[in-house]
XYZ file of C-alpha atoms in Angstrom:
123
model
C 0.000 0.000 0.000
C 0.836 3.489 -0.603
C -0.235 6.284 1.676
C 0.241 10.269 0.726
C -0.308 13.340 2.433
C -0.899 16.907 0.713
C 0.356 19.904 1.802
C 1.223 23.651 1.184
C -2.789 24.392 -0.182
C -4.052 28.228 0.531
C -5.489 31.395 -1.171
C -3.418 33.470 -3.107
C -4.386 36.344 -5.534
C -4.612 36.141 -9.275
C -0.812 35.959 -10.612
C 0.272 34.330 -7.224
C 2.678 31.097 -6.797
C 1.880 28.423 -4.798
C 3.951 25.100 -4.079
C 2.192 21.768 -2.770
C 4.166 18.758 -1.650
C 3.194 15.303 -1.392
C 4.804 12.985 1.022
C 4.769 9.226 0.081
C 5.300 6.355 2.566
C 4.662 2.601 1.949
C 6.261 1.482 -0.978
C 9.754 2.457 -2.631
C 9.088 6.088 -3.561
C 11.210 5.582 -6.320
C 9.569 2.878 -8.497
C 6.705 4.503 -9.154
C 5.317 7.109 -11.336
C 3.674 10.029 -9.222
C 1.419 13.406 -10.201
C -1.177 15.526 -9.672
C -5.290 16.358 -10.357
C -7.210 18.674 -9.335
C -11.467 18.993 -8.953
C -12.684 22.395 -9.369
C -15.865 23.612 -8.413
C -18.689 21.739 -10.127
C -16.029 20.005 -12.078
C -15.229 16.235 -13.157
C -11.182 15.637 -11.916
C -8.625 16.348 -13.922
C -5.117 15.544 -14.832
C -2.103 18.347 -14.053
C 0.908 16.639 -14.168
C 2.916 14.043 -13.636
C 6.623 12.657 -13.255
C 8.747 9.128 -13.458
C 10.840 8.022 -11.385
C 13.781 9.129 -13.546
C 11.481 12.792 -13.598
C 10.460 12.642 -16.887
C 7.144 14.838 -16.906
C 4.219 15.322 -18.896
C 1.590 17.804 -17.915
C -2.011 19.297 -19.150
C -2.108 21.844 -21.909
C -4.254 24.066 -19.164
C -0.885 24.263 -16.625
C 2.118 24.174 -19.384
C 4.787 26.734 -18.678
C 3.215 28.139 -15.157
C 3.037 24.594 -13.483
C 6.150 22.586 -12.328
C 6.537 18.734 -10.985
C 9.061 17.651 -9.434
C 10.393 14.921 -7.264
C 12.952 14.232 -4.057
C 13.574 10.366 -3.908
C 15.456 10.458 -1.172
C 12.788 12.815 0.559
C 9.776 10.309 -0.606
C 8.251 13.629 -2.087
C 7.001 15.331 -4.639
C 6.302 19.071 -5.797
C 3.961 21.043 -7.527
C 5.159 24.690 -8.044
C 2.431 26.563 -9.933
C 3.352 29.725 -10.348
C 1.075 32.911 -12.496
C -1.778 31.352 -10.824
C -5.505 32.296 -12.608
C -8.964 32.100 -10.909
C -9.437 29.156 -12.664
C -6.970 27.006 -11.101
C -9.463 26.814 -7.938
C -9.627 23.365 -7.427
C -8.742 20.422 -4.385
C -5.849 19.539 -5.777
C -4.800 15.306 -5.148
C -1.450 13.801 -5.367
C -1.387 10.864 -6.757
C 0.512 7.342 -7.621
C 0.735 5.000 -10.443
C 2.265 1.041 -9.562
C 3.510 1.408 -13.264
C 6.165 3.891 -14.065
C 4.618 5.429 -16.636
C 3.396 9.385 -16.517
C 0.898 8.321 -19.251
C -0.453 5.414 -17.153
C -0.656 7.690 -14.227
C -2.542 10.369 -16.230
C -4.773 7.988 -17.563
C -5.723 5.457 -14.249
C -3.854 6.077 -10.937
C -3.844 3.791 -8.416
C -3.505 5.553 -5.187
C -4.747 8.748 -4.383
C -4.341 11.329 -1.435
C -7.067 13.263 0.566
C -6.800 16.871 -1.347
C -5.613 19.691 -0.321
C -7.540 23.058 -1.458
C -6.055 25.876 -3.499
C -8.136 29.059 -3.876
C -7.121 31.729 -6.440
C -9.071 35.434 -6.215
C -9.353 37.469 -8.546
């Protein structure tokens, strides 16, 4: 089993950076594939980003170029920074975890998932 714990969720105005971290226990951090969704209001859950174990990434058109995964194996953690944050990126945001290590796979059907942690952006 894998167990993971959100953190570093707030409110932060329009244009704003934020950084979550998701701390991973249970399971060899690093032979997995690991990433990010989010569920905004009234919203189905959708796929931000995601990273190998060797950090090769792959992320969502919506968060190119402002959002950034990344990964400390010897921490058991990984980052989202998301920085020129827009109204729009209001969601609960979940780290997630993929038995295969493939950011695809993860993208597409992860197998673990953490509790959320919320990130509100005013306008």
């Amino acid at each position: 089993q894998v167990q993971l714990v959100e953190s570093g969720g707030g409110v932060v105005q329009a244009g704003g950076s934020l950084r979550l971290s998701c701390a991973a226990s249970g399971r060899t951090f690093s032979s997995y594939a690991m990433g990010w969704f989010r569920q905004g209001p009234g919203k189905e859950r959708e796929f931000v980003a995601a990273i190998s174990w060797n950090s090769n990434t792959y992320y969502a058109d919506s968060v190119k170029g402002r959002f950034t995964i990344s990964r400390d194996n010897a921490k058991n953690t990984v980052y989202l920074q998301m920085n020129s944050l827009k109204p729009e990126d209001t969601a609960v945001y979940y780290c997630a975890a993929s038995l295969y290590d493939n950011t695809r796979s993860l993208a597409s059907r992860p197998d673990y998932w953490g509790q959320g942690t919320q990130v509100t952006v005013s306008s």
